[in-house]
PDB file of C-alpha atoms in Angstrom:
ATOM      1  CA  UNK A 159     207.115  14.150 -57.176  1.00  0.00           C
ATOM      2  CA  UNK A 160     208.537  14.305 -60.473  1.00  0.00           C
ATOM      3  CA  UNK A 161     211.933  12.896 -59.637  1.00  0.00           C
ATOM      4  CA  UNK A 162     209.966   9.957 -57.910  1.00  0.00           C
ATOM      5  CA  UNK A 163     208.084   9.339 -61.722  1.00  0.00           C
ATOM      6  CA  UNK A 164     211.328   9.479 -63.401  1.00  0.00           C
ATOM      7  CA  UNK A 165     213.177   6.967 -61.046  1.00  0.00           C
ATOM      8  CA  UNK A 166     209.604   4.656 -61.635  1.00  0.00           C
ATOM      9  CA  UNK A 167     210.615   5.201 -65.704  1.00  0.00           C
ATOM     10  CA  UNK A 168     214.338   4.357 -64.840  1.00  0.00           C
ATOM     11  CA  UNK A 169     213.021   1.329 -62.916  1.00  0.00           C
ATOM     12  CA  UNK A 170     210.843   0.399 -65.610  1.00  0.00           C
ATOM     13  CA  UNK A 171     213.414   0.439 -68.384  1.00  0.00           C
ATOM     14  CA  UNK A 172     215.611  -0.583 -67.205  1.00  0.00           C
ATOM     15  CA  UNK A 173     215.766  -2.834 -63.477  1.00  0.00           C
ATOM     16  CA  UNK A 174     212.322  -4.571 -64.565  1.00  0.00           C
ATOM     17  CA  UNK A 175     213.375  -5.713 -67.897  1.00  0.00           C
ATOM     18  CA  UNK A 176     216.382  -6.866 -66.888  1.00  0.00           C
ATOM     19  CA  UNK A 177     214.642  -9.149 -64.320  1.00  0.00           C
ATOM     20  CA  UNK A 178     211.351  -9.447 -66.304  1.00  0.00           C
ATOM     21  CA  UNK A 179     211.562 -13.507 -65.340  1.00  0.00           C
ATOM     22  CA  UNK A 180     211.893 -12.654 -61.583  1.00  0.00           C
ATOM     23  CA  UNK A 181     208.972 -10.657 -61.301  1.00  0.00           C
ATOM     24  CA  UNK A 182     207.117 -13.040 -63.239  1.00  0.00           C
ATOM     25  CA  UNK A 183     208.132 -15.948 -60.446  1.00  0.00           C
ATOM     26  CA  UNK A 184     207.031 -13.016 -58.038  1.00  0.00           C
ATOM     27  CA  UNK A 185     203.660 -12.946 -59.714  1.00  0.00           C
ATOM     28  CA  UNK A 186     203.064 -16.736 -58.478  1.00  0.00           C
ATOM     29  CA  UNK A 187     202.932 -15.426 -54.936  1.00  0.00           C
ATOM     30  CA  UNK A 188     206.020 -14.933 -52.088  1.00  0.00           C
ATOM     31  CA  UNK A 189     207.897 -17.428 -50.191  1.00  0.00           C
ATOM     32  CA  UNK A 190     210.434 -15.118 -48.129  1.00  0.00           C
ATOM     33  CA  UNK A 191     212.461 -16.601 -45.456  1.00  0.00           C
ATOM     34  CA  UNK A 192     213.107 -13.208 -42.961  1.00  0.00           C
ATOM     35  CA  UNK A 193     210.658 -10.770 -41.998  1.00  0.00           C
ATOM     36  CA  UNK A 194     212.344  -7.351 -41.016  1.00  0.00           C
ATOM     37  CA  UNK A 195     210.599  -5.387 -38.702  1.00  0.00           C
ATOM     38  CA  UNK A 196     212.057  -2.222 -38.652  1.00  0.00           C
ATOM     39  CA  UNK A 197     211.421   1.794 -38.437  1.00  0.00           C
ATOM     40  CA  UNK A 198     210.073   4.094 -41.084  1.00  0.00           C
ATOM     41  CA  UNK A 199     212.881   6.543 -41.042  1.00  0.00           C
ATOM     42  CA  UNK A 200     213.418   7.608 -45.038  1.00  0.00           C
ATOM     43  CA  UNK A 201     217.283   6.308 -43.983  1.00  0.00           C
ATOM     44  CA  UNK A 202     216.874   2.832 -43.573  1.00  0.00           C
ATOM     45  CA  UNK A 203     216.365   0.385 -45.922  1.00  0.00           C
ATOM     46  CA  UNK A 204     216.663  -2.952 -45.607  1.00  0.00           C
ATOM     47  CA  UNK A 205     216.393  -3.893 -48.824  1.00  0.00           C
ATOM     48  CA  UNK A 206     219.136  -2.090 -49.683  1.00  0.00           C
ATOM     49  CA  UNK A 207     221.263  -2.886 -46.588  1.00  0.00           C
ATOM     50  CA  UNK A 208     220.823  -6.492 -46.800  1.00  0.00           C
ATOM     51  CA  UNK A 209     221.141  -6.784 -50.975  1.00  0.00           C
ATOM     52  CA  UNK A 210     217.861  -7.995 -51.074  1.00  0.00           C
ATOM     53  CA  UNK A 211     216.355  -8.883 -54.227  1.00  0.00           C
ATOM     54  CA  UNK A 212     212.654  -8.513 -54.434  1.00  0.00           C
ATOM     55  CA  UNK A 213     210.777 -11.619 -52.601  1.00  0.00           C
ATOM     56  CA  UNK A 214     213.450 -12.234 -50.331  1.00  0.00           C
ATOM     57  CA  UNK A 215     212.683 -10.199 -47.290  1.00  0.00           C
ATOM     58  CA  UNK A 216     208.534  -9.894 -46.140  1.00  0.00           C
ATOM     59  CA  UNK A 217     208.786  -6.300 -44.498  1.00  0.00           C
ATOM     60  CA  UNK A 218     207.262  -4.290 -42.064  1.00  0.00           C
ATOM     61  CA  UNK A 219     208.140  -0.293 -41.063  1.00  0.00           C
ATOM     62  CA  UNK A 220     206.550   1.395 -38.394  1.00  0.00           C
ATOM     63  CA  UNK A 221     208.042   4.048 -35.830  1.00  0.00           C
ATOM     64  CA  UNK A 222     211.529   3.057 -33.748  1.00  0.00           C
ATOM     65  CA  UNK A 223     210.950  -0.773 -35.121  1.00  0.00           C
ATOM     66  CA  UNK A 224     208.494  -1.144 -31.941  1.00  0.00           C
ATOM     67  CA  UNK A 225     207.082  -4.761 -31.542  1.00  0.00           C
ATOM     68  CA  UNK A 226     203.938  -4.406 -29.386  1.00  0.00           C
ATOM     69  CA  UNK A 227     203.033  -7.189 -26.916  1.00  0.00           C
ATOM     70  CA  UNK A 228     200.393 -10.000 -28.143  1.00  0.00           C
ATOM     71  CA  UNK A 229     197.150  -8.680 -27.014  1.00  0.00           C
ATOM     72  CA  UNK A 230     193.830  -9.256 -28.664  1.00  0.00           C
ATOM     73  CA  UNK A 231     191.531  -6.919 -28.232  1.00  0.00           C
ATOM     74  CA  UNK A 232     188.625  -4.628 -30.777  1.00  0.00           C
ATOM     75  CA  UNK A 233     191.963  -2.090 -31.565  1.00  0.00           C
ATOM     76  CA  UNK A 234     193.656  -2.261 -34.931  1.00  0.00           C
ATOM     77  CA  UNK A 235     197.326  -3.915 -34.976  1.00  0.00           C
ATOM     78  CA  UNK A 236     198.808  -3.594 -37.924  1.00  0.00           C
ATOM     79  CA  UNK A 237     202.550  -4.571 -37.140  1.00  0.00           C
ATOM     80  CA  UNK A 238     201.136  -7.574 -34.990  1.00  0.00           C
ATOM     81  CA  UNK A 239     198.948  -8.407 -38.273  1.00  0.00           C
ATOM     82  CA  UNK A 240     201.686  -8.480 -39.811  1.00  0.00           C
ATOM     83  CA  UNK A 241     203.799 -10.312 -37.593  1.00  0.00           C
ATOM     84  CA  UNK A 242     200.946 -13.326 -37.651  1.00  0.00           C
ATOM     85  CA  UNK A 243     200.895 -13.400 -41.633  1.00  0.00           C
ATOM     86  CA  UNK A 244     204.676 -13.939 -41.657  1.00  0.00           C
ATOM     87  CA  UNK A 245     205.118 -16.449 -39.138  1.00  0.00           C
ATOM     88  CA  UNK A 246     201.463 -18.454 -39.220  1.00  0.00           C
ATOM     89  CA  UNK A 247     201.327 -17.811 -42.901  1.00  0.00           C
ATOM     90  CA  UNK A 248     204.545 -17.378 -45.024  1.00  0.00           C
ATOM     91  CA  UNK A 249     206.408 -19.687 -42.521  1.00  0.00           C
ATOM     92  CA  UNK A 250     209.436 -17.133 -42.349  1.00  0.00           C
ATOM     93  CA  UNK A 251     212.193 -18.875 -40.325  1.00  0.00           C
ATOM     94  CA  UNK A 252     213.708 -15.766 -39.106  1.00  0.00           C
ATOM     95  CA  UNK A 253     212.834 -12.354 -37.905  1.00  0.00           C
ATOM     96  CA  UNK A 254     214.957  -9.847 -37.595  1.00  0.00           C
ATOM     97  CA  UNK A 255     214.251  -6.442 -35.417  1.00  0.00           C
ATOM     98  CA  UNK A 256     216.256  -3.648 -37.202  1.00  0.00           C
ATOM     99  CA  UNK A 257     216.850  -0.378 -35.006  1.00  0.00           C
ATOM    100  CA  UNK A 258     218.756   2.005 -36.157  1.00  0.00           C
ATOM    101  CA  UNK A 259     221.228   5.293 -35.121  1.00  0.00           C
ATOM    102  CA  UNK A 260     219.958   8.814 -34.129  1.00  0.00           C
ATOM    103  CA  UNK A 261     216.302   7.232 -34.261  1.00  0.00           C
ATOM    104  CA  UNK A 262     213.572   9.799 -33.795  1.00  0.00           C
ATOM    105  CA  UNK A 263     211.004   7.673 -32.600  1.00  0.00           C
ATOM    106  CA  UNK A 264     213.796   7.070 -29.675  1.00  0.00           C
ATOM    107  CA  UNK A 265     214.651  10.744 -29.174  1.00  0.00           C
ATOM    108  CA  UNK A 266     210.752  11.209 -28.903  1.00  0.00           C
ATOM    109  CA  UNK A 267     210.606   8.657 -26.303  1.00  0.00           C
ATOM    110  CA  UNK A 268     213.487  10.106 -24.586  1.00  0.00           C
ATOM    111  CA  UNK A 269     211.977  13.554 -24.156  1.00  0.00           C
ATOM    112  CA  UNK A 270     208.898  12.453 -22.951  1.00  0.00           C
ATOM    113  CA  UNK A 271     205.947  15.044 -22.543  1.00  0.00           C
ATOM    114  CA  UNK A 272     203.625  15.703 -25.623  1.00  0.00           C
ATOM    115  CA  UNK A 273     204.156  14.010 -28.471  1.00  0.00           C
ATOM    116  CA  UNK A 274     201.310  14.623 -30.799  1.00  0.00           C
ATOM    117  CA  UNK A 275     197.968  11.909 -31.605  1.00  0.00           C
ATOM    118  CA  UNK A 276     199.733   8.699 -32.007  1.00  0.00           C
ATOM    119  CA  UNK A 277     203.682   8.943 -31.474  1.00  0.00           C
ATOM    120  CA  UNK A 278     203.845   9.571 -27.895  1.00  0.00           C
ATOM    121  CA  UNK A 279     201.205   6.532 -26.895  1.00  0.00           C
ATOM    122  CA  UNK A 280     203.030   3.942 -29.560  1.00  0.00           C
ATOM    123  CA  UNK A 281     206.378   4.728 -27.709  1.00  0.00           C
ATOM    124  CA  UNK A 282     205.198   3.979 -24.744  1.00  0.00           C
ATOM    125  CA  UNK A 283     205.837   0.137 -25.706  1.00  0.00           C
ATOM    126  CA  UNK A 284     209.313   0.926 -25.017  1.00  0.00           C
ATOM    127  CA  UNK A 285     209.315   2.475 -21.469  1.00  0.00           C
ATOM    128  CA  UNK A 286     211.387  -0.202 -19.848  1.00  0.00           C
ATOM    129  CA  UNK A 287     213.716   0.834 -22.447  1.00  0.00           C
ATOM    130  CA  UNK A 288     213.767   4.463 -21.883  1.00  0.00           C
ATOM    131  CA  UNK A 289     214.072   3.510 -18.055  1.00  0.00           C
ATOM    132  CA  UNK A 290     217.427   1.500 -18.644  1.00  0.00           C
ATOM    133  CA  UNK A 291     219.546   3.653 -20.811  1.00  0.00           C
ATOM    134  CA  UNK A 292     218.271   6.901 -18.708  1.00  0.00           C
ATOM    135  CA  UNK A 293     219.680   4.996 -15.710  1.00  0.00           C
ATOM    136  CA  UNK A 294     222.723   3.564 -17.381  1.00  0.00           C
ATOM    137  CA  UNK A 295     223.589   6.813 -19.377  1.00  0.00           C
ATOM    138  CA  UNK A 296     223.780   9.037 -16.725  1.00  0.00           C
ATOM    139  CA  UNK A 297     226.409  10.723 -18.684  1.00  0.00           C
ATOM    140  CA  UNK A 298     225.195  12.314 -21.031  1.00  0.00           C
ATOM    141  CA  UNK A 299     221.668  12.392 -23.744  1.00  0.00           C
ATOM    142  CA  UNK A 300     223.860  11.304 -26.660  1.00  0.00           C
ATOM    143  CA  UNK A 301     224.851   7.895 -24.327  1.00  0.00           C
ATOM    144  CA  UNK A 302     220.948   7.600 -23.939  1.00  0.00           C
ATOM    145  CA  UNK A 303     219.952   7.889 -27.604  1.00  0.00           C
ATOM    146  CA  UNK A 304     222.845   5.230 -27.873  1.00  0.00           C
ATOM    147  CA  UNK A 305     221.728   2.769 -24.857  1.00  0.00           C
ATOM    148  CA  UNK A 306     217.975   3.278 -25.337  1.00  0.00           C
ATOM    149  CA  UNK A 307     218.203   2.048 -29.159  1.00  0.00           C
ATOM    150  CA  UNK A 308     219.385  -0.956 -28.374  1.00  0.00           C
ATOM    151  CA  UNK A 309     217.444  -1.760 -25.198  1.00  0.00           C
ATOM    152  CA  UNK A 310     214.445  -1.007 -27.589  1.00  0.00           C
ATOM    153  CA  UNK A 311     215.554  -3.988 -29.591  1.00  0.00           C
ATOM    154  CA  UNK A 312     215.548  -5.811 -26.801  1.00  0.00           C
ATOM    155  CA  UNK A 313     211.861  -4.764 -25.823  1.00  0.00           C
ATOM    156  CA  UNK A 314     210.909  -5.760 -29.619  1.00  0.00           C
ATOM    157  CA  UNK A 315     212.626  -9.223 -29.565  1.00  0.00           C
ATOM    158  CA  UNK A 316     211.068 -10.183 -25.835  1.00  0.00           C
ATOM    159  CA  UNK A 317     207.582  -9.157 -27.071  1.00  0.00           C
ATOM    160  CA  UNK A 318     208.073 -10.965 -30.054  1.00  0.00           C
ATOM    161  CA  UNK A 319     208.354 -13.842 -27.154  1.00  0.00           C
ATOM    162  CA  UNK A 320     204.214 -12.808 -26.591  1.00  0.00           C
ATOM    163  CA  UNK A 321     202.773 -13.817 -29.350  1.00  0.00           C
ATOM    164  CA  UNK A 322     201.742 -17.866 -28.651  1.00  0.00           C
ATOM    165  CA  UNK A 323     202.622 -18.812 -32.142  1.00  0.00           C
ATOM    166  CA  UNK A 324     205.879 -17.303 -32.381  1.00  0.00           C
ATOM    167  CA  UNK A 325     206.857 -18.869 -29.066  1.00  0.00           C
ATOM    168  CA  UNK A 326     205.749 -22.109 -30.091  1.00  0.00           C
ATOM    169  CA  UNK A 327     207.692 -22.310 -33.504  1.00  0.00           C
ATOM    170  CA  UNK A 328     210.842 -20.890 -31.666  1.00  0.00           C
ATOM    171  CA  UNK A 329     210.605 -23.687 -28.976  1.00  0.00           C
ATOM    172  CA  UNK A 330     209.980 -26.091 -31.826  1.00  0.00           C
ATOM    173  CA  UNK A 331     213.220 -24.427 -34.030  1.00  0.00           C
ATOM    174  CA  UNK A 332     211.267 -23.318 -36.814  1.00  0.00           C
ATOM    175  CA  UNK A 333     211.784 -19.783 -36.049  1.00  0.00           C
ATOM    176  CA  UNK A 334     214.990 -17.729 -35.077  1.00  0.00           C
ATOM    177  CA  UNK A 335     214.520 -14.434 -33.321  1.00  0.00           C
ATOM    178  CA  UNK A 336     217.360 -11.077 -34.241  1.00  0.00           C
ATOM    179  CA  UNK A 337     218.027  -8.056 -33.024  1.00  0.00           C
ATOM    180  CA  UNK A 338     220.287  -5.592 -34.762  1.00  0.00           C
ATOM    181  CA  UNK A 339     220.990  -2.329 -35.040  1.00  0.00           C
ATOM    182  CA  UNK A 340     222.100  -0.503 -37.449  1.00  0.00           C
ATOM    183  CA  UNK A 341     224.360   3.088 -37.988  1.00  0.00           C
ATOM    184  CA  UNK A 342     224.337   4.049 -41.173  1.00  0.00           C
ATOM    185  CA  UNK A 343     226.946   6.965 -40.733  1.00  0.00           C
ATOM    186  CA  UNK A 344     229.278   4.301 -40.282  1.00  0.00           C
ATOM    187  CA  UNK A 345     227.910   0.907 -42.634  1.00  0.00           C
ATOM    188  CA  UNK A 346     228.376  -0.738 -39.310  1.00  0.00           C
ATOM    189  CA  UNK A 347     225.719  -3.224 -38.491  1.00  0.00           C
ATOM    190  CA  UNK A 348     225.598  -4.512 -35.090  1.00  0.00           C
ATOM    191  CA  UNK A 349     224.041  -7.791 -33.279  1.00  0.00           C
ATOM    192  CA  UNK A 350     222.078  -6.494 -30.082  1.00  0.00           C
ATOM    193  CA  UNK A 351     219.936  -9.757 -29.346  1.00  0.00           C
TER     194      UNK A 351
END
């Protein structure tokens, strides 16, 4: 915790100052033009991999980068919550589904069976994905992890495709759908969809 409060001091003293004004324009409210929805592995950052400066990129982490299908209903949806305040409300004219190498969310989804309260049910809005790269990477589990990272991508993106709203502004060309992945071993980043 304490190297966390000294990087906030560093920040402080030095990143904020130096762009005092910008956080001051921040202060008048957001206007980003890309939404990143992407996983909440401690290894990705898309800030970081895109140069973002704050403001630039509205956000939203959650396990594997999953996009669950439009469905209204009494359950809470945070990722499709945040998906409608982007699009309906911020406007964003692109969003961008960033998965990622040796994913655990995936791996989880590849092994199947028990996966605690929470992780094992929100994976399951990737089966067809699971089903493809087990089929096409008969090989071996690495070739799985591989195929089934990118198929999930491709899940995200077509249930992106679900939600009215984003359908209608991509129909319209107000909105651009993305997938990408993205391998930080290697800096490589890599169009899927």
């Amino acid at each position: 915790m304490e190297r966390l409060i000294e990087g906030y001091r560093r920040f402080r003293e030095t990143y904020w100052v130096q762009n005092k004004d910008v956080f001051e324009a921040l202060a008048a409210g957001q206007s980003p033009r890309a939404m990143v929805i992407t996983c909440a592995d401690s290894r990705v950052d898309p800030q970081l991999i895109f140069d973002a400066k704050p403001g630039e990129i509205f956000c939203v982490r959650n396990v594997a980068a999953l996009v669950p299908p439009y469905k209204t209903d009494s359950f809470h949806h945070g990722t499709s919550a945040a998906i409608e305040f982007a699009v309906r409300s911020l406007e964003v004219e692109h969003v961008i589904v960033l998965g990622h190498a040796q994913c655990g969310g995936i791996r989880a989804l590849l092994a199947g069976g028990d996966q605690g309260d929470f992780i094992g049910r929100w994976m399951e809005i990737a089966a067809k994905a699971r089903e493809q790269a087990l089929v096409a990477a008969q090989t071996s589990h690495e070739g799985a992890q591989h195929l089934c990272e990118r198929e999930s991508i491709k899940v995200a993106v077509d249930n992106l495709m679900t939600f009215p709203w984003v359908v209608e502004r991509v129909q319209a060309g107000r909105l651009k759908l993305h997938g990408w992945h993205f391998d930080f071993e290697l800096g490589e980043l890599e169009r899927v969809v």
